[in-house]
Structure formats: structure tokens, C-alpha cells
Coordinates of C-alpha atoms and ligand atoms in Angstrom, one line a residue:
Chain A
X961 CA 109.1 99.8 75.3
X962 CA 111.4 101.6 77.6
X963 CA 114.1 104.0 76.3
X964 CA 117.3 104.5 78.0
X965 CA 118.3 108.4 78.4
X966 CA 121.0 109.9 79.3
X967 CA 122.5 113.2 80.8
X968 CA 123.9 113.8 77.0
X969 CA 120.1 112.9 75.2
X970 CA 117.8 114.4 77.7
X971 CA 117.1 117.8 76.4
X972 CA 116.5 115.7 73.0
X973 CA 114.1 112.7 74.2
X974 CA 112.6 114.6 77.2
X975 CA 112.7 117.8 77.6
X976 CA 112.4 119.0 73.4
X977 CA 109.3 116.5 73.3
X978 CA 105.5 117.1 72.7
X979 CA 103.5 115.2 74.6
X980 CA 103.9 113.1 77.7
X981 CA 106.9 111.4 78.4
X982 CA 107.2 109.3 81.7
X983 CA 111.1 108.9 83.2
X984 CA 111.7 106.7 85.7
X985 CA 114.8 106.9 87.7
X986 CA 116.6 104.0 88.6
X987 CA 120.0 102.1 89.9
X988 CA 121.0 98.8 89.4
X989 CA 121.5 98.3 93.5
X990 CA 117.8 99.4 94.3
X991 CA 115.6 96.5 95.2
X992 CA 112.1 98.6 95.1
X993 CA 113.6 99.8 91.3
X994 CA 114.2 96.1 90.5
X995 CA 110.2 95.5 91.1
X996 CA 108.9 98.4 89.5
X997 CA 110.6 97.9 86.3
X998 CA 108.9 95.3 85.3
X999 CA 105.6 97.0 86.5
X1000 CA 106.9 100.3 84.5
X1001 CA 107.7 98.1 81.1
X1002 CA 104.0 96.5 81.2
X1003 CA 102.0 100.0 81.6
X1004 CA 104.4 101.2 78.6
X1005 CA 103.0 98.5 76.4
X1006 CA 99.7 99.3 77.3
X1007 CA 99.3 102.8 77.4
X1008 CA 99.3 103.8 74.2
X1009 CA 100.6 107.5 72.5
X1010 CA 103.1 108.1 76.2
X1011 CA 106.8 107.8 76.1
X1012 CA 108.8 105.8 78.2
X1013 CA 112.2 106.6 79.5
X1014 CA 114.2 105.3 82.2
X1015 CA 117.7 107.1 83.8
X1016 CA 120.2 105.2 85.6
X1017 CA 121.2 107.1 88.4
X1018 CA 124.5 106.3 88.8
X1019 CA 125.5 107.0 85.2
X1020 CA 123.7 110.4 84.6
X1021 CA 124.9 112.1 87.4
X1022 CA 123.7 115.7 85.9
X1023 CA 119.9 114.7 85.3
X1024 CA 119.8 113.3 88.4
X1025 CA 121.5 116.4 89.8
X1026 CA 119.1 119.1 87.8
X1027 CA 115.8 117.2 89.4
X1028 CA 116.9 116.5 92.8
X1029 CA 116.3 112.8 92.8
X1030 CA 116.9 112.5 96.8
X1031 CA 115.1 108.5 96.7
X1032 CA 114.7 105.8 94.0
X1033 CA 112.9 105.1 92.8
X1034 CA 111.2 108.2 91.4
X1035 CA 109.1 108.2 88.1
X1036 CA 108.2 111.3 86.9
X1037 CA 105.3 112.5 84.5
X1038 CA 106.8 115.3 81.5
X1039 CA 104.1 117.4 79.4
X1040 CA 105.5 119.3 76.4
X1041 CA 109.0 119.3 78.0
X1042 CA 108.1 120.5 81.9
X1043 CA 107.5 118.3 84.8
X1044 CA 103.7 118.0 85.9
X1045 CA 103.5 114.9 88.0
X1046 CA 106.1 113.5 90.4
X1047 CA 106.2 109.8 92.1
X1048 CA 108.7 108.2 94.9
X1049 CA 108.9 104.8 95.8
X1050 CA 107.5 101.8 94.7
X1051 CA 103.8 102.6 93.8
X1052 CA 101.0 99.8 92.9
X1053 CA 100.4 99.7 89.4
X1054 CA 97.0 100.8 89.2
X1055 CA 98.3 104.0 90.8
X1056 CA 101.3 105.0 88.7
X1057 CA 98.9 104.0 85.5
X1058 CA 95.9 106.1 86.6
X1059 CA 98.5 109.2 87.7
X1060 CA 100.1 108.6 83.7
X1061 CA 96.3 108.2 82.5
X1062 CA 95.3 111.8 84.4
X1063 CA 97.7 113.5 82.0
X1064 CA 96.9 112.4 78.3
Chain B
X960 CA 108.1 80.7 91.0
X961 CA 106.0 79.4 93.6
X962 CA 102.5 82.0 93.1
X963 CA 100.5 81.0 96.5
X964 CA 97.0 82.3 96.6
X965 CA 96.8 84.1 99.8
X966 CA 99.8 85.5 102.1
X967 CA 98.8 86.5 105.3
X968 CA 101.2 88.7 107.2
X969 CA 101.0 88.3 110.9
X970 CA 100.4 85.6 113.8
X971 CA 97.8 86.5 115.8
X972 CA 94.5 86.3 116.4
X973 CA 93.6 87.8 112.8
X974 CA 96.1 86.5 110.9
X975 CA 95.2 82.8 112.4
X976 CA 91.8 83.1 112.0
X977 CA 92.4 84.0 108.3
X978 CA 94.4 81.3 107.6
X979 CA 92.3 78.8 109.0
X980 CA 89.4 80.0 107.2
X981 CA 91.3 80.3 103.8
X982 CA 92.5 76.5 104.4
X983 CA 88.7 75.7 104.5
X984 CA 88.1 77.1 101.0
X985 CA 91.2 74.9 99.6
X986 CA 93.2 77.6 99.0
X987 CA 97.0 77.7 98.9
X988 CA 98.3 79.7 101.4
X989 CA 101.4 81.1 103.6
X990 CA 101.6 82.3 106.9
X991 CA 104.1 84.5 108.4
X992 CA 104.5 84.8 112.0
X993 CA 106.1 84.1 114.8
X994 CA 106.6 81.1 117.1
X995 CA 104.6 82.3 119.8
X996 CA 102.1 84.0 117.4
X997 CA 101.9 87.0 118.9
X998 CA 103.5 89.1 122.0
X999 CA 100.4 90.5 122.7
X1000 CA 98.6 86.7 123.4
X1001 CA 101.4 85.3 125.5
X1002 CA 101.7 88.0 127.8
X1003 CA 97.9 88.5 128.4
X1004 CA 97.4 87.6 132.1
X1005 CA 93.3 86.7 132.2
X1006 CA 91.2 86.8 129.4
X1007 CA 87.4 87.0 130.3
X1008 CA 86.0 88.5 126.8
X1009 CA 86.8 85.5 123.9
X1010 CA 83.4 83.8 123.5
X1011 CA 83.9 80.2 124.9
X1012 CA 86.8 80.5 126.8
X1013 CA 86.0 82.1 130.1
X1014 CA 88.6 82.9 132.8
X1015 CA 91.7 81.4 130.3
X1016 CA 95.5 83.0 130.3
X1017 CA 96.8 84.6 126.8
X1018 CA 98.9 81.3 127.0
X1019 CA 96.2 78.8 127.3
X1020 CA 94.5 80.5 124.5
X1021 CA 97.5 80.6 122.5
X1022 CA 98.1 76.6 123.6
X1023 CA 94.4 76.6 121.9
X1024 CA 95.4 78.4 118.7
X1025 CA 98.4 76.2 118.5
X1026 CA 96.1 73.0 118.8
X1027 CA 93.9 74.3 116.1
X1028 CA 96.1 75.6 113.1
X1029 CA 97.9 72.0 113.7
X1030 CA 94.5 70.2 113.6
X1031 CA 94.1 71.8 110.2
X1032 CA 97.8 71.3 109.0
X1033 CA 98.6 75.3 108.7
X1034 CA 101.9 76.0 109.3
X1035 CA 103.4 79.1 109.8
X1036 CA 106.5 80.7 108.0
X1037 CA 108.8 82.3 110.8
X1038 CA 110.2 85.3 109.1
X1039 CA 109.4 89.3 109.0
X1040 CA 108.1 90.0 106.5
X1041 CA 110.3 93.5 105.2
X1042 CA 107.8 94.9 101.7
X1043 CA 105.3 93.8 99.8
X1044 CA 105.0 94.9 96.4
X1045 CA 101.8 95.6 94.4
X1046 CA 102.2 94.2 90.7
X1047 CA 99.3 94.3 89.1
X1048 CA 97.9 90.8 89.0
X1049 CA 100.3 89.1 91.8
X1050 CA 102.3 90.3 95.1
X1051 CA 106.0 90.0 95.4
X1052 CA 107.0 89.7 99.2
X1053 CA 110.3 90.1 99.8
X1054 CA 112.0 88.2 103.0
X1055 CA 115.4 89.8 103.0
X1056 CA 116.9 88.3 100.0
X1057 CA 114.1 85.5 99.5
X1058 CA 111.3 86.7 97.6
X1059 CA 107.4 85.1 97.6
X1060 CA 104.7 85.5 95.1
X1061 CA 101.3 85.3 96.0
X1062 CA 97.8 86.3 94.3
X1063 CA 96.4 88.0 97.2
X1064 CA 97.3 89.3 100.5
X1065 CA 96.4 90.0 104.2
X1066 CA 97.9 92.7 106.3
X1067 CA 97.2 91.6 110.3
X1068 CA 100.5 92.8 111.5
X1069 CA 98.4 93.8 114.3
X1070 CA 99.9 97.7 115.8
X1071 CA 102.7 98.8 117.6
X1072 CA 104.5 101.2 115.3
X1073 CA 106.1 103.9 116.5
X1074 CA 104.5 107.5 115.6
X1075 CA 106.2 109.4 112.8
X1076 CA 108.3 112.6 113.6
X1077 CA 107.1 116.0 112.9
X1078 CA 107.8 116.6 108.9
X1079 CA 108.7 112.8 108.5
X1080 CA 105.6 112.4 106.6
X1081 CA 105.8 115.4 104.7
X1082 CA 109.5 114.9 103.6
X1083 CA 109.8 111.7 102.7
X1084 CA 111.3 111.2 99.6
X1085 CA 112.3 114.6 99.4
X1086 CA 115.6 113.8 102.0
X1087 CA 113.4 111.5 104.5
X1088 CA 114.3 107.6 103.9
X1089 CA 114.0 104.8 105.5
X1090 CA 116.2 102.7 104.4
X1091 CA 119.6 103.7 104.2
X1092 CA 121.3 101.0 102.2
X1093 CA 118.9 101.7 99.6
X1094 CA 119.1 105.3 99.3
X1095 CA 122.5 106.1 100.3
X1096 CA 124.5 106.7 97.1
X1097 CA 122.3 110.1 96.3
X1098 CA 123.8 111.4 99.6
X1099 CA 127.3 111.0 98.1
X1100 CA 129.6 114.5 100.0
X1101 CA 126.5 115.3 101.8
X1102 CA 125.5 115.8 105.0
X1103 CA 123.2 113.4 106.3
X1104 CA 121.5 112.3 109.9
X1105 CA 120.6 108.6 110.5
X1106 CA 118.1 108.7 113.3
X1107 CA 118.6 105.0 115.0
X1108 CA 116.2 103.0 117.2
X1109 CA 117.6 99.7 117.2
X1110 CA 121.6 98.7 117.0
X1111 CA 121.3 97.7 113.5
X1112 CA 120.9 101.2 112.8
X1113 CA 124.4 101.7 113.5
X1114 CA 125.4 99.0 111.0
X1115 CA 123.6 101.4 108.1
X1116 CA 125.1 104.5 109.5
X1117 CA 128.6 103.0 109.1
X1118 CA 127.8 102.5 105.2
X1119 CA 126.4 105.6 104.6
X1120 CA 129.5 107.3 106.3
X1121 CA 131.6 106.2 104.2
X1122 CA 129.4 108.4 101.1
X1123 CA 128.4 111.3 103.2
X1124 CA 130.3 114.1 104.1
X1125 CA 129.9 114.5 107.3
X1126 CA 127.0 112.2 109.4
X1127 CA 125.3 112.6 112.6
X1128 CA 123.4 109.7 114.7
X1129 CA 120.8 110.5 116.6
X1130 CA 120.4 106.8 118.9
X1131 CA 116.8 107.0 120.1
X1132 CA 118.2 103.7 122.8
X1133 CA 121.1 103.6 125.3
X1134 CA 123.7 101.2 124.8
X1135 CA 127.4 101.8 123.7
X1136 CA 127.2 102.0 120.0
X1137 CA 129.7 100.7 117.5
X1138 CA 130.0 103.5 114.8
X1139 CA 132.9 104.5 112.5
X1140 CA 135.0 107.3 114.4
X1141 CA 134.1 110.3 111.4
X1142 CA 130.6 109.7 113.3
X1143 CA 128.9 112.7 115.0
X1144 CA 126.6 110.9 118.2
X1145 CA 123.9 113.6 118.8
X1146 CA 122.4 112.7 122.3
X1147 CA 119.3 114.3 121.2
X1148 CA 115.2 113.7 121.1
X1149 CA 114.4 114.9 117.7
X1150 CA 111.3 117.2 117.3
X1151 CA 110.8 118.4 114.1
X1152 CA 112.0 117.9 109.7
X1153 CA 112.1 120.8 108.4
X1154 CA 113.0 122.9 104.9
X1155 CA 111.1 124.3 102.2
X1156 CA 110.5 121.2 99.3
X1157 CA 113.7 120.2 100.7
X1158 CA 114.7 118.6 103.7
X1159 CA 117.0 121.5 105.7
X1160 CA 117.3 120.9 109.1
X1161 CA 116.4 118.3 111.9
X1162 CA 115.4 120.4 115.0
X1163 CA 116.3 118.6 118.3
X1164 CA 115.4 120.0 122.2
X1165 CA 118.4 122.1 122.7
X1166 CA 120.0 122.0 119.1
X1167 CA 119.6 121.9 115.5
X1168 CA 121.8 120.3 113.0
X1169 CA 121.6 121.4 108.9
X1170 CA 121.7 118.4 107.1
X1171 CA 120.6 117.2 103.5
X1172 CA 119.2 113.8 104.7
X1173 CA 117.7 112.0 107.5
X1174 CA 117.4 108.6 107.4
X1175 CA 115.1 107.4 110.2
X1176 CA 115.4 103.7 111.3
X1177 CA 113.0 101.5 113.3
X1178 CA 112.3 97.9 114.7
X1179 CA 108.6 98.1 113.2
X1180 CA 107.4 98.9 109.8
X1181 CA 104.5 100.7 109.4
X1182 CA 101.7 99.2 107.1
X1183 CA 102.2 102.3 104.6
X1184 CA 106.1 101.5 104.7
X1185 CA 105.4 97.5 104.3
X1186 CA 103.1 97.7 101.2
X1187 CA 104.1 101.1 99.4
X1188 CA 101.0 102.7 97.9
X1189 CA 98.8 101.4 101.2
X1190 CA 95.9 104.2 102.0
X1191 CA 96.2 105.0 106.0
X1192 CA 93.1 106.5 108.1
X1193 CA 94.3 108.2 111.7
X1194 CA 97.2 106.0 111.5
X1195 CA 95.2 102.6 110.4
X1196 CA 95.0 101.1 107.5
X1197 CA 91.7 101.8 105.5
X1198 CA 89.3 99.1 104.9
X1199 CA 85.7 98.7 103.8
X1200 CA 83.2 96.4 105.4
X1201 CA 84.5 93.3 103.6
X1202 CA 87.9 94.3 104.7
X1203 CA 89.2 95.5 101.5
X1204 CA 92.2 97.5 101.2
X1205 CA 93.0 100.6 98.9
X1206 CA 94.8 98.0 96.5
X1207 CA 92.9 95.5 94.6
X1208 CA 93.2 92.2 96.5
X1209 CA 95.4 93.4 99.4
X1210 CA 92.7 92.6 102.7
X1211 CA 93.6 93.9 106.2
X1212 CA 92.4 92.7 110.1
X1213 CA 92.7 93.3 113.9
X1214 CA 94.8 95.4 115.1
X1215 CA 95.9 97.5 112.1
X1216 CA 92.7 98.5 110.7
X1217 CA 91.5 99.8 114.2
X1218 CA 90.0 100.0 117.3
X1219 CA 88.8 98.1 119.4
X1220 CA 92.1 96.1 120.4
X1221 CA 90.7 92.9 121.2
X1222 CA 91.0 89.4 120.3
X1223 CA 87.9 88.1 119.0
X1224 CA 87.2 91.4 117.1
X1225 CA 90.3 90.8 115.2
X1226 CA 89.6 86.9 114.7
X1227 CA 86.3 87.7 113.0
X1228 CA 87.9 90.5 110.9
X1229 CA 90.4 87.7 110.2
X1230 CA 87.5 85.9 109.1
X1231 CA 86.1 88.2 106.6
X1232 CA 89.1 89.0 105.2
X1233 CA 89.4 85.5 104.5
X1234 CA 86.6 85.5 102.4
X1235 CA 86.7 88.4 100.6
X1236 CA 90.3 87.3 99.4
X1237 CA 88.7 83.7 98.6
X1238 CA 86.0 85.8 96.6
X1239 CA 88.1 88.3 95.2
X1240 CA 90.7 84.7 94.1
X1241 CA 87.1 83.6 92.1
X1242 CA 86.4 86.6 90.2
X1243 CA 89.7 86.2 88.6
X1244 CA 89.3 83.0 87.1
Ligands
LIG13 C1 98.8 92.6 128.0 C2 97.7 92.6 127.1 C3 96.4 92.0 127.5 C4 95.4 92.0 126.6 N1 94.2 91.5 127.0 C5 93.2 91.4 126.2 C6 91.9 90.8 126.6 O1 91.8 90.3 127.8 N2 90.9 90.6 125.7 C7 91.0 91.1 124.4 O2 90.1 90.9 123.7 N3 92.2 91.7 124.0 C8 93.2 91.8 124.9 N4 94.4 92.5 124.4 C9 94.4 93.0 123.0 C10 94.8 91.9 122.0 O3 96.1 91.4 122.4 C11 94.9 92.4 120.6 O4 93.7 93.1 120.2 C12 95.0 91.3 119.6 O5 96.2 90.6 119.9 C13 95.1 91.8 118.1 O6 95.3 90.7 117.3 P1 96.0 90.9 115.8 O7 96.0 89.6 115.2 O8 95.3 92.1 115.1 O9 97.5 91.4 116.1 P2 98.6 90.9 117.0 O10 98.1 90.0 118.1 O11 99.4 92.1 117.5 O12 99.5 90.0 116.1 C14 100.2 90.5 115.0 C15 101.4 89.6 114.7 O13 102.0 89.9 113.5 C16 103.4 89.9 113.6 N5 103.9 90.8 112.6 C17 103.9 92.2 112.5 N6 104.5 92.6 111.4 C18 105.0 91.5 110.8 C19 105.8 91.4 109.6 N7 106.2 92.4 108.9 N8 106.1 90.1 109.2 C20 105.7 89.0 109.9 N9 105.0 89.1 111.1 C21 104.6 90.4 111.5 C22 103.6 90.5 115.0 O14 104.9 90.3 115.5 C23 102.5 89.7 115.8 O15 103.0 88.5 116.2 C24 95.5 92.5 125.3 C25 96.7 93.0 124.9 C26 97.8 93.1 125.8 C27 99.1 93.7 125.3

């Protein structure tokens, strides 16, 4: 299950959270977005104990703005709040799972 | 959708050789190419080095192709091929708006990409993009560079204009180009990206411009650009002996997966490829 964040719930979902929490930054007019959703929605079901959050661009200006999102899409990997890992573009699968799998 | 078994990316020697080979083991396939299969046949004046066919033009040989893929009812899909996406099980290739869907994949787009610019590599992502269209909106009132090599370059740079603040296009072609009037035209060569995690700057010959983004826009795709994740080796794309690819059940022949440039070479690589995808197709089921 993917969670949708916001500039207004980010210090609460992302940033205050223990563990790993994977964003992925999106926008409804990006076509490599539009493929790794569904890609980004499987691994969530199947990695077990990681949260899953996804930020719409567009909308959440600020986030966006505070971690210099220059190309969508762009997932990034959280650890007790701070940003350890960091991924542009569309990835394969087995990639963006082992990079998640590297952290827990 | 449609889920073919094998897609195989290219016209030439390889990618024909794959195909007819894949349509031997019964397996479902599309072909993407090009009327005249490949630039580099046609144009070939004397060929003395293709086992059977001494002393034949890149014509006659291609007249030879053409007889065979016919003879075994493979027909070839003429469009470019723009990204193909890794999802786990299947591929997704997208032709402009259409989108295809097949189990596995080979790369013989053969080589001719142009060689990256100095920090293109390195800043991608972090302000280097190539495709403007797609990235545009995060350059909203900032300054950014489209470097062009082909006129529908300009067509993107007139889009972004309209979200940057100021935008500068570096044409890497002479012709009279059809940009928006707010556009900067920087006869330039461009040497160097640079910044610190950042694009900065774009460093030209006798002049440097600060901007935010540079978008840079060519006729050919590289195989890293056309299947995001692909693993490159001195600017080919990585294989093992059964022609295996970084990504599980993504193949590559010929040209793009190295030297020596020659025909037969990449017809027998088209070969293996073709059987290590019919292989790799088994172990799934
Ligand atoms: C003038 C000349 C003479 C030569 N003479 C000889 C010779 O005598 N003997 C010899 O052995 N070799 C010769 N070569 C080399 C030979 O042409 C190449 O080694 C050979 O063509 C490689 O085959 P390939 O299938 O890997 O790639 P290519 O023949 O380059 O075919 C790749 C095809 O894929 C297409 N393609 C690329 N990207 C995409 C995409 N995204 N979507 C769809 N299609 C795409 C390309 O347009 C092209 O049609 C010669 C080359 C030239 C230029």
C-alpha cells in the first residue's frame, strides 16, 4: 500500500518516522512515473516492515522544493527521518527492490 | 494487452538473425526496424567477409535478408522504438503514445550514438535531462539551456520557454530555427556541465552561461537512455557469453555490445541471443 504525503504531513509520515520509509516522487504528466507506479505499489506489498509514500509534484510544491527534485521520477530511500539512498528515473524492479532491501 | 514473447529492437543483421531464430522455436515475436533494415547494409559497397556470399553489395545482401525473413513469415514493425521499461516479469515498450508488452527483449540497435558531454553523465538527474517535455515543469522561473541536435529540438525548447525564465539554445546543426522570440540562440560548441551536486554552468569555447538546467536533445538514444537501469561497458552494453544483459531477460547483439563491427559477428550474436531469450521464456513456465 502506497500513502499519499503531502507538503503539510511530511515532517509527520516521513521525516518524525523510525525506520525506512521509501517516497517516490511523482506527477500525473510523467510517462516513466506512470510505469513505475505500478512497479513501486508491487515491491510495497512485498517488502514487508518499509513504508511507502508517494508526493505529487505538482501539488507539494515545498517538499519538492526542500529536496531538489530536478527529474521525475525520483524515489528516495528515508532511515529514521534522514535521506540515505536516492534514485532518478525509471529503474528495473529488481534494482529499486535490492537498493530498499540494502537498508532494512 | 497483447504480451508477445520476445521484442527485438533493431533491423539488422542481429536483430534479423534473432528473429528468425526465435520464429524457429515457435515463439511470438515483434520486430522493430526499418524498411531498409539497416543504413549500415544498404550503403555497404562490396562485401567479401559474410560466409557464403562472396563479392555481394550491402544491397544484394539486404535483397537476401529480405527474401529470408519473408520465407519465414517475420514481419517487421516500422517504428522507433523511444523506452523500454523493466517491470519485473514483463517489458512495457513504448512507441510514442502506443505501448507493447512483451516477456523478453533484445537490444540490436546496432551503434551510432553520439558521445556524451563532459558532466552529462555525472549530472543527470541532478539538472541534466533528456527529455524536456517530461521534465519541464520543475524548471518553472528558471533558467534553463536546451542543447538541440535535430529541429525537433526546437519544438521542446518552445514549451519549456514558456516555464523557464529565461532559456538559451545551443543548435549543434545549421539551419534557420523556428524558436519563440524570448529565446537566447547560443552559437556555441559546448564543452563541459558543471556545478557542485548541482548543475551550475554549461561551459562553451568562448563563453559560459549559468543556468539551472540543460536539457540535451538527440536523433539517437543510447542503450542506457532506451532501457533505464541498462549496465554500459566503454560505451557498450554489457553482456555475458549467452548474451545476457544486466536485467533479467533483456538480451543484446551486434553492434551495441561491441567490437568487431561486422555483419556475420552480429548475425551469430543475434543467434545466441535468440536462444538464451527462448531459454530464459522456458524456465519461467
Ligand atoms: C559503409 C559500411 C560498410 C561496411 N562493410 C562491412 C563489410 O564489408 N563487412 C562487415 O562484416 N561489416 C561491414 N560493415 C559493418 C556492419 O555494417 C555492422 O557491423 C552491422 O551492420 C551491425 O549489425 P547490427 O545488427 O548490430 O546493427 P545495424 O546494422 O546498425 O542495425 C541496427 C538497426 O536498428 C535500428 N534501430 C536503432 N535504434 C532503434 C530503435 N530505438 N527502434 C527501432 N529500431 C532501431 C537502426 O536504425 C538500424 O536499422 C560496414 C559498415 C558500413 C557503414
Amino acid at each position: 500500500m502506497i500513502k499519499e504525503i503531502m507538503d503539510s504531513s511530511f515532517l509527520e509520515e516521513v521525516e518524525k518516522q523510525e525506520g525506512v520509509v521509501v517516497v517516490d516522487f511523482w506527477a500525473a504528466w510523467c510517462g516513466p512515473c506512470k510505469m513505475l507506479a505500478p512497479v513501486v505499489e508491487e515491491l510495497s506489498n512485498e517488502i514487508p516492515g518499509v513504508k511507502f509514500g508517494k508526493v505529487n509534484v505538482d501539488n507539494n510544491p515545498q517538499i519538492s522544493q526542500n529536496f531538489r527534485i530536478a527529474s521525475i521520477p525520483t524515489i528516495m530511500v528515508f532511515k529514521d527521518g534522514n535521506v540515505i539512498d536516492t534514485m532518478v528515473g525509471f529503474r528495473p524492479k529488481s534494482e529499486l527492490e535490492n537498493m530498499i532491501k540494502k537498508h532494512i | 494487452m497483447k504480451r508477445y514473447d520476445i521484442a527485438i529492437i533493431g533491423s539488422g543483421p542481429a536483430g534479423l538473425s534473432a528473429a528468425i531464430n526465435s520464429k524457429i522455436r515457435n515463439k511470438d515475436i515483434i520486430v522493430f526496424g526499418y524498411k531498409d533494415f539497416s543504413s549500415k547494409l544498404v550503403k555497404a559497397p562490396k562485401i567479401n567477409n559474410y560466409l557464403g556470399f562472396h563479392d555481394i553489395s550491402g544491397i544484394e545482401l539486404k535483397e537476401k535478408f529480405e527474401e529470408h525473413i519473408n520465407a519465414m513469415n517475420v514481419e517487421l514493425t516500422y517504428e522507433r522504438v523511444n523506452n523500454i521499461y523493466a517491470m519485473g516479469d514483463y517489458f512495457s515498450i513504448m512507441v510514442n503514445e502506443t505501448m507493447y508488452e512483451a516477456k523478453a527483449v533484445i537490444i540490436t540497435t546496432g551503434i551510432e550514438y553520439t558521445k556524451p558531454l563532459k558532466g552529462e553523465e555525472e549530472f543527470l538527474g541532478r539538472g541534466v535531462g533528456y527529455c524536456a517535455t517530461c521534465d519541464a515543469p520543475l524548471y518553472r522561473d528558471k533558467v534553463v539551456t536546451v542543447i538541440g541536435y535535430n529541429k525537433e529540438a526546437e519544438e521542446e525548447a518552445n514549451y519549456v520557454s514558456e516555464l523557464a525564465s529565461k532559456l538559451y539554445y545551443v543548435p549543434m546543426y545549421k539551419d534557420h530555427y523556428d524558436l519563440r522570440e524570448n529565446i537566447e540562440v547560443v552559437n556555441e560548441k559546448p564543452v563541459d556541465i558543471v556545478g557542485d551536486d548541482r548543475v551550475q554552468k554549461l561551459i562553451m569555447t568562448s563563453r559560459e552561461i549559468e543556468t539551472q538546467g540543460v536539457f540535451v536533445l538527440k536523433d539517437s538514444i543510447s542503450p542506457a537512455q532506451l532501457v533505464p537501469g541498462l549496465l554500459m561497458e566503454d560505451g557498450h552494453i554489457k553482456v555475458d557469453r549467452t548474451m545476457k544483459t544486466n536485467i533479467e531477460g533483456c538480451f543484446a547483439a551486434g553492434d551495441c555490445i561491441g567490437k568487431p563491427y561486422q555483419y556475420i559477428k552480429a548475425a551469430g550474436e543475434g543467434l545466441i541471443a535468440a536462444l538464451s531469450a527462448v531459454s530464459y521464456l522456458d524456465s519461467k513456465k
